Short mmCIF file of C-alpha atoms and ligand atoms in Angstrom, two decimals:
data_model
loop_
_atom_site.label_atom_id
_atom_site.label_comp_id
_atom_site.label_asym_id
_atom_site.label_seq_id
_atom_site.Cartn_x
_atom_site.Cartn_y
_atom_site.Cartn_z
CA MET A 1 8.83 103.01 11.96
CA ASP A 2 5.39 101.64 12.37
CA THR A 3 4.40 98.18 11.19
CA LEU A 4 2.55 99.35 8.29
CA THR A 5 5.49 101.47 6.96
CA LEU A 6 7.84 98.45 7.65
CA LEU A 7 5.35 96.37 5.38
CA TYR A 8 5.47 98.97 2.61
CA THR A 9 9.20 99.18 2.83
CA ILE A 10 9.73 95.50 2.55
CA THR A 11 7.35 95.22 -0.32
CA ALA A 12 9.03 97.94 -2.16
CA ALA A 13 12.46 96.17 -1.70
CA LEU A 14 11.11 92.93 -3.04
CA PHE A 15 9.74 94.84 -6.11
CA GLY A 16 13.17 96.65 -6.20
CA LEU A 17 14.98 93.32 -6.69
CA VAL A 18 12.68 92.36 -9.66
CA PHE A 19 12.79 95.81 -11.29
CA GLY A 20 16.56 95.92 -10.76
CA SER A 21 16.81 92.70 -12.69
CA PHE A 22 14.74 94.29 -15.59
CA PHE A 23 16.80 97.56 -15.31
CA ASN A 24 19.91 95.51 -15.97
CA VAL A 25 18.41 94.17 -19.10
CA VAL A 26 17.11 97.76 -20.21
CA GLY A 27 20.49 99.45 -19.17
CA ILE A 28 22.52 97.03 -21.22
CA ARG A 29 20.29 96.25 -24.26
CA VAL A 30 19.29 99.91 -24.90
CA VAL A 31 23.03 100.90 -25.51
CA LYS A 32 23.54 97.90 -27.83
CA LYS A 33 20.33 99.00 -29.50
CA GLU A 34 18.64 95.59 -28.86
CA SER A 35 14.99 94.82 -28.16
CA ILE A 36 14.15 94.81 -24.53
CA ALA A 37 11.53 91.91 -25.09
CA TYR A 38 13.34 89.69 -27.42
CA PRO A 39 15.52 87.54 -27.41
CA PRO A 40 14.73 86.26 -23.77
CA SER A 41 17.57 86.68 -21.27
CA HIS A 42 20.65 84.63 -22.28
CA CYS A 43 24.19 84.16 -21.29
CA VAL A 44 26.40 86.63 -23.00
CA HIS A 45 29.23 84.19 -23.39
CA CYS A 46 27.46 80.80 -24.61
CA ASN A 47 24.11 82.28 -25.55
CA HIS A 48 22.26 79.67 -23.66
CA GLU A 49 18.81 80.80 -22.77
CA LEU A 50 18.45 81.43 -19.02
CA LYS A 51 15.64 79.50 -17.19
CA ALA A 52 13.50 81.07 -14.38
CA LEU A 53 15.90 79.50 -11.85
CA ASP A 54 18.78 81.53 -13.21
CA LEU A 55 17.06 84.69 -13.22
CA ILE A 56 16.21 84.93 -9.37
CA PRO A 57 17.56 88.17 -8.41
CA VAL A 58 20.93 88.14 -6.45
CA LEU A 59 20.06 84.63 -5.11
CA SER A 60 20.89 82.86 -8.39
CA TYR A 61 24.07 84.76 -8.72
CA LEU A 62 25.14 83.65 -5.30
CA GLY A 63 24.01 80.08 -5.77
CA LEU A 64 26.09 79.89 -8.92
CA ARG A 65 28.91 81.74 -7.44
CA GLY A 66 28.91 84.34 -10.14
CA ALA A 67 29.31 81.85 -13.11
CA CYS A 68 26.97 80.74 -15.94
CA ARG A 69 25.28 77.33 -15.14
CA TYR A 70 25.89 76.26 -18.73
CA CYS A 71 29.35 77.38 -19.62
CA ARG A 72 30.73 78.30 -16.27
CA ALA A 73 31.99 81.81 -17.72
CA LYS A 74 32.13 84.51 -14.98
CA ILE A 75 28.99 86.70 -14.75
CA SER A 76 29.51 90.59 -14.20
CA ALA A 77 28.97 91.52 -10.65
CA ILE A 78 26.97 94.51 -12.06
CA TYR A 79 23.96 92.37 -12.31
CA PRO A 80 23.47 91.43 -8.54
CA ILE A 81 24.76 95.02 -7.53
CA GLY A 82 22.15 96.55 -9.80
CA GLU A 83 19.46 94.47 -8.39
CA LEU A 84 20.53 95.15 -4.71
CA LEU A 85 20.89 98.84 -5.22
CA THR A 86 17.49 99.07 -6.78
CA ALA A 87 15.98 97.17 -3.89
CA VAL A 88 17.64 99.47 -1.48
CA ALA A 89 16.59 102.61 -3.38
CA PHE A 90 12.97 101.50 -3.66
CA ALA A 91 12.81 100.61 0.08
CA VAL A 92 14.41 103.94 1.07
CA THR A 93 12.32 106.02 -1.18
CA THR A 94 9.12 104.35 -0.02
CA TRP A 95 10.20 104.67 3.73
CA GLN A 96 11.16 108.44 3.10
CA ILE A 97 8.05 109.49 1.06
CA GLY A 98 5.44 107.19 2.65
CA PRO A 99 2.26 106.21 0.82
CA SER A 100 1.27 109.25 -1.30
CA LEU A 101 1.03 110.42 -4.83
CA GLU A 102 4.69 111.64 -4.63
CA LEU A 103 5.77 108.06 -4.18
CA ILE A 104 4.74 107.41 -7.79
CA VAL A 105 7.15 110.22 -8.79
CA GLY A 106 9.91 108.93 -6.40
CA LEU A 107 9.89 105.33 -7.65
CA VAL A 108 9.95 106.52 -11.50
CA PHE A 109 12.67 108.78 -10.66
CA VAL A 110 14.81 106.06 -8.77
CA SER A 111 14.17 103.78 -11.88
CA ILE A 112 15.42 106.25 -14.41
CA LEU A 113 18.30 106.94 -12.36
CA MET A 114 19.28 103.14 -12.04
CA ILE A 115 18.98 102.45 -15.70
CA CYS A 116 21.36 105.45 -16.51
CA SER A 117 23.79 104.27 -13.86
CA ILE A 118 23.88 100.90 -15.05
CA ALA A 119 24.48 101.85 -18.62
CA ASP A 120 27.05 104.61 -17.74
CA SER A 121 29.07 102.37 -15.40
CA ARG A 122 29.10 99.61 -18.08
CA TYR A 123 29.50 101.50 -21.39
CA ARG A 124 30.01 105.20 -20.37
CA ILE A 125 26.84 106.21 -22.11
CA ILE A 126 23.69 107.67 -20.64
CA PRO A 127 21.09 106.44 -23.16
CA ASP A 128 19.11 109.40 -24.85
CA VAL A 129 15.96 107.21 -25.19
CA VAL A 130 15.98 106.51 -21.48
CA VAL A 131 16.62 110.27 -20.41
CA PHE A 132 14.13 111.62 -22.97
CA SER A 133 11.52 109.11 -21.85
CA GLY A 134 12.19 110.09 -18.33
CA MET A 135 11.67 113.78 -19.11
CA GLY A 136 8.40 113.11 -20.94
CA VAL A 137 6.99 111.06 -17.89
CA ALA A 138 8.44 113.50 -15.41
CA PHE A 139 6.88 116.54 -17.24
CA LEU A 140 3.36 114.83 -17.28
CA LEU A 141 3.56 113.67 -13.65
CA ARG A 142 4.72 117.01 -12.39
CA ILE A 143 1.69 118.76 -14.06
CA TRP A 144 -0.40 116.33 -12.00
CA ILE A 145 1.75 115.96 -8.68
CA HIS A 146 3.79 119.05 -7.72
CA PRO A 147 4.45 119.85 -4.03
CA LEU A 148 6.26 122.99 -5.33
CA PRO A 149 4.62 125.37 -8.02
CA PHE A 150 4.83 123.62 -11.42
CA TRP A 151 7.11 126.54 -12.84
CA ASN A 152 9.67 125.67 -10.23
CA TYR A 153 10.34 122.18 -11.88
CA VAL A 154 10.33 123.60 -15.39
CA ALA A 155 12.76 126.35 -14.38
CA ALA A 156 14.91 123.65 -12.67
CA PHE A 157 14.97 121.80 -16.00
CA PHE A 158 16.90 124.72 -17.48
CA VAL A 159 18.79 125.53 -14.43
CA GLY A 160 20.16 122.02 -14.06
CA GLY A 161 20.90 121.53 -17.83
CA GLY A 162 22.32 124.98 -18.19
CA LEU A 163 24.63 124.72 -15.25
CA LEU A 164 26.03 121.36 -16.41
CA TYR A 165 26.49 122.81 -19.92
CA LEU A 166 28.54 125.69 -18.54
CA ILE A 167 30.70 123.15 -16.53
CA ALA A 168 31.15 121.22 -19.67
CA LEU A 169 32.20 124.33 -21.62
CA SER A 170 34.44 125.58 -19.01
CA SER A 171 36.28 122.16 -18.58
CA ILE A 172 36.80 122.05 -22.30
CA PHE A 173 38.21 125.78 -22.40
CA ILE A 174 40.17 125.81 -19.00
CA LEU A 175 41.27 122.15 -18.65
CA LYS A 176 41.34 121.46 -22.32
CA LYS A 177 39.64 118.15 -21.74
CA GLU A 178 36.17 116.89 -22.07
CA GLY A 179 34.99 116.38 -18.36
CA MET A 180 31.27 116.30 -18.85
CA GLY A 181 29.27 114.48 -21.45
CA GLY A 182 26.07 115.48 -23.21
CA GLY A 183 24.54 112.55 -21.36
CA ASP A 184 25.36 114.18 -17.98
CA ILE A 185 23.87 117.53 -19.17
CA LYS A 186 20.48 115.86 -20.12
CA LEU A 187 20.40 113.82 -16.93
CA PHE A 188 20.78 117.05 -14.93
CA ALA A 189 17.87 118.74 -16.73
CA TYR A 190 15.82 115.61 -16.15
CA ILE A 191 16.73 115.74 -12.40
CA GLY A 192 15.40 119.41 -12.37
CA LEU A 193 11.96 118.34 -13.51
CA ILE A 194 11.74 116.00 -10.55
CA ALA A 195 13.58 117.78 -7.84
CA GLY A 196 12.94 121.50 -8.36
CA ILE A 197 15.65 124.41 -8.35
CA LYS A 198 16.71 123.92 -4.61
CA LEU A 199 17.34 120.26 -4.73
CA THR A 200 18.92 120.33 -8.17
CA LEU A 201 21.57 122.81 -6.96
CA PHE A 202 22.03 120.40 -3.88
CA THR A 203 22.36 117.49 -6.19
CA LEU A 204 25.21 119.19 -7.93
CA PHE A 205 26.88 119.68 -4.57
CA ALA A 206 26.31 116.12 -3.48
CA ALA A 207 27.41 114.60 -6.74
CA SER A 208 30.65 116.59 -7.06
CA LEU A 209 31.39 115.63 -3.32
CA LEU A 210 30.89 112.06 -4.05
CA GLY A 211 32.76 112.08 -7.30
CA THR A 212 35.66 113.86 -5.55
CA MET A 213 35.67 111.43 -2.78
CA TYR A 214 35.78 108.48 -5.08
CA GLY A 215 38.50 110.08 -7.21
CA LEU A 216 40.67 110.70 -4.24
CA VAL A 217 40.32 107.14 -3.08
CA GLN A 218 41.04 105.82 -6.60
CA MET A 219 44.16 108.12 -6.82
CA ARG A 220 45.43 106.50 -3.70
CA VAL A 221 44.75 102.90 -4.73
CA LYS A 222 46.32 103.10 -8.28
CA SER A 223 48.51 106.19 -8.49
CA SER A 224 50.57 105.19 -11.43
CA ARG A 225 47.68 103.99 -13.57
CA GLU A 226 46.88 106.23 -16.47
CA ASP A 227 43.92 108.52 -15.63
CA GLN A 228 41.09 107.33 -17.95
CA GLY A 229 38.41 109.33 -16.16
CA ILE A 230 35.30 107.88 -14.39
CA PRO A 231 31.76 107.88 -15.65
CA PHE A 232 30.05 110.64 -13.69
CA GLY A 233 26.53 109.48 -14.16
CA PRO A 234 26.40 107.01 -11.26
CA PHE A 235 27.58 109.94 -9.10
CA ILE A 236 24.95 112.34 -10.35
CA ALA A 237 22.35 109.59 -9.79
CA ALA A 238 23.51 108.98 -6.21
CA GLY A 239 23.65 112.78 -5.60
CA ALA A 240 20.17 113.08 -6.89
CA PHE A 241 18.88 110.39 -4.84
CA ILE A 242 20.37 111.66 -1.65
CA SER A 243 19.06 115.22 -2.56
CA TYR A 244 15.62 113.95 -3.24
CA CYS A 245 15.28 111.84 0.02
CA TRP A 246 17.24 114.03 2.45
CA GLY A 247 18.18 117.30 0.84
CA GLU A 248 15.50 119.33 2.50
CA PRO A 249 16.47 118.43 6.00
CA VAL A 250 20.09 118.79 5.39
CA ILE A 251 19.76 122.30 3.79
CA ASN A 252 17.46 123.42 6.77
CA TRP A 253 20.01 122.04 9.18
CA TYR A 254 22.81 123.88 7.40
CA LEU A 255 20.84 127.16 7.24
CA SER A 256 20.11 126.77 11.08
CA LEU A 257 23.76 126.60 11.74
CA ILE A 258 24.28 129.84 9.80
CA HIS A 259 21.39 131.70 11.63
CA PHE A 260 22.09 130.79 15.26
CA ASN A 261 25.87 130.70 15.49
ZN1 ZN B 301 27.11 80.69 -20.53
#
């Protein structure tokens, strides 16, 4: 990595911390149908308004040892985790894509994925308003910036959404339980618009793999606990992120194995 790339990457990480803090607010307030701008950030327990010092990403959480400064109630670890993950995601995206127009698409993509993951892990909802805004922005960006032909992204929108819809249907008919929500279907359609057909299919593979691995670990940890299912959104988001950053080289590597052995 050269010095300039390193500089971009560190800058992106710092922006990620701040944006992550904002995504926490969006991901939580949008679900509760509250305004994003008002009231200012406050403790959910004692309602005390938070000052600038309480809003420094990650550091204020560590400094206060995960408790509210005013009422000492515990603060959810989702906040610093969301901030850190956004910082890492922004940094990795910038490092992988480099300074180019596609980086705009990449950072917008990561942002929508983060907000959906935060809302889904907290409330098991992928908010319509976030996914639909994401789709609108993605569509406009892809008209302008499209490494693949534009039709590929539009087709992937239907392939991604359609595939998840089929999985949802078969899970209802075969397993007799709802495995996939409408939010997951819309999120996958959105991913199609950004990633194109090939990487959308790879996202499905990566997300299923991550979800299965997590499920296996969970089963070992608490085997007797009743299975209440896990929100799939964060796994879809992680799969999409991996696919967007490394899908192409992984697929090529895999194809080279088939061709030369
Ligand atoms: Zn408090």
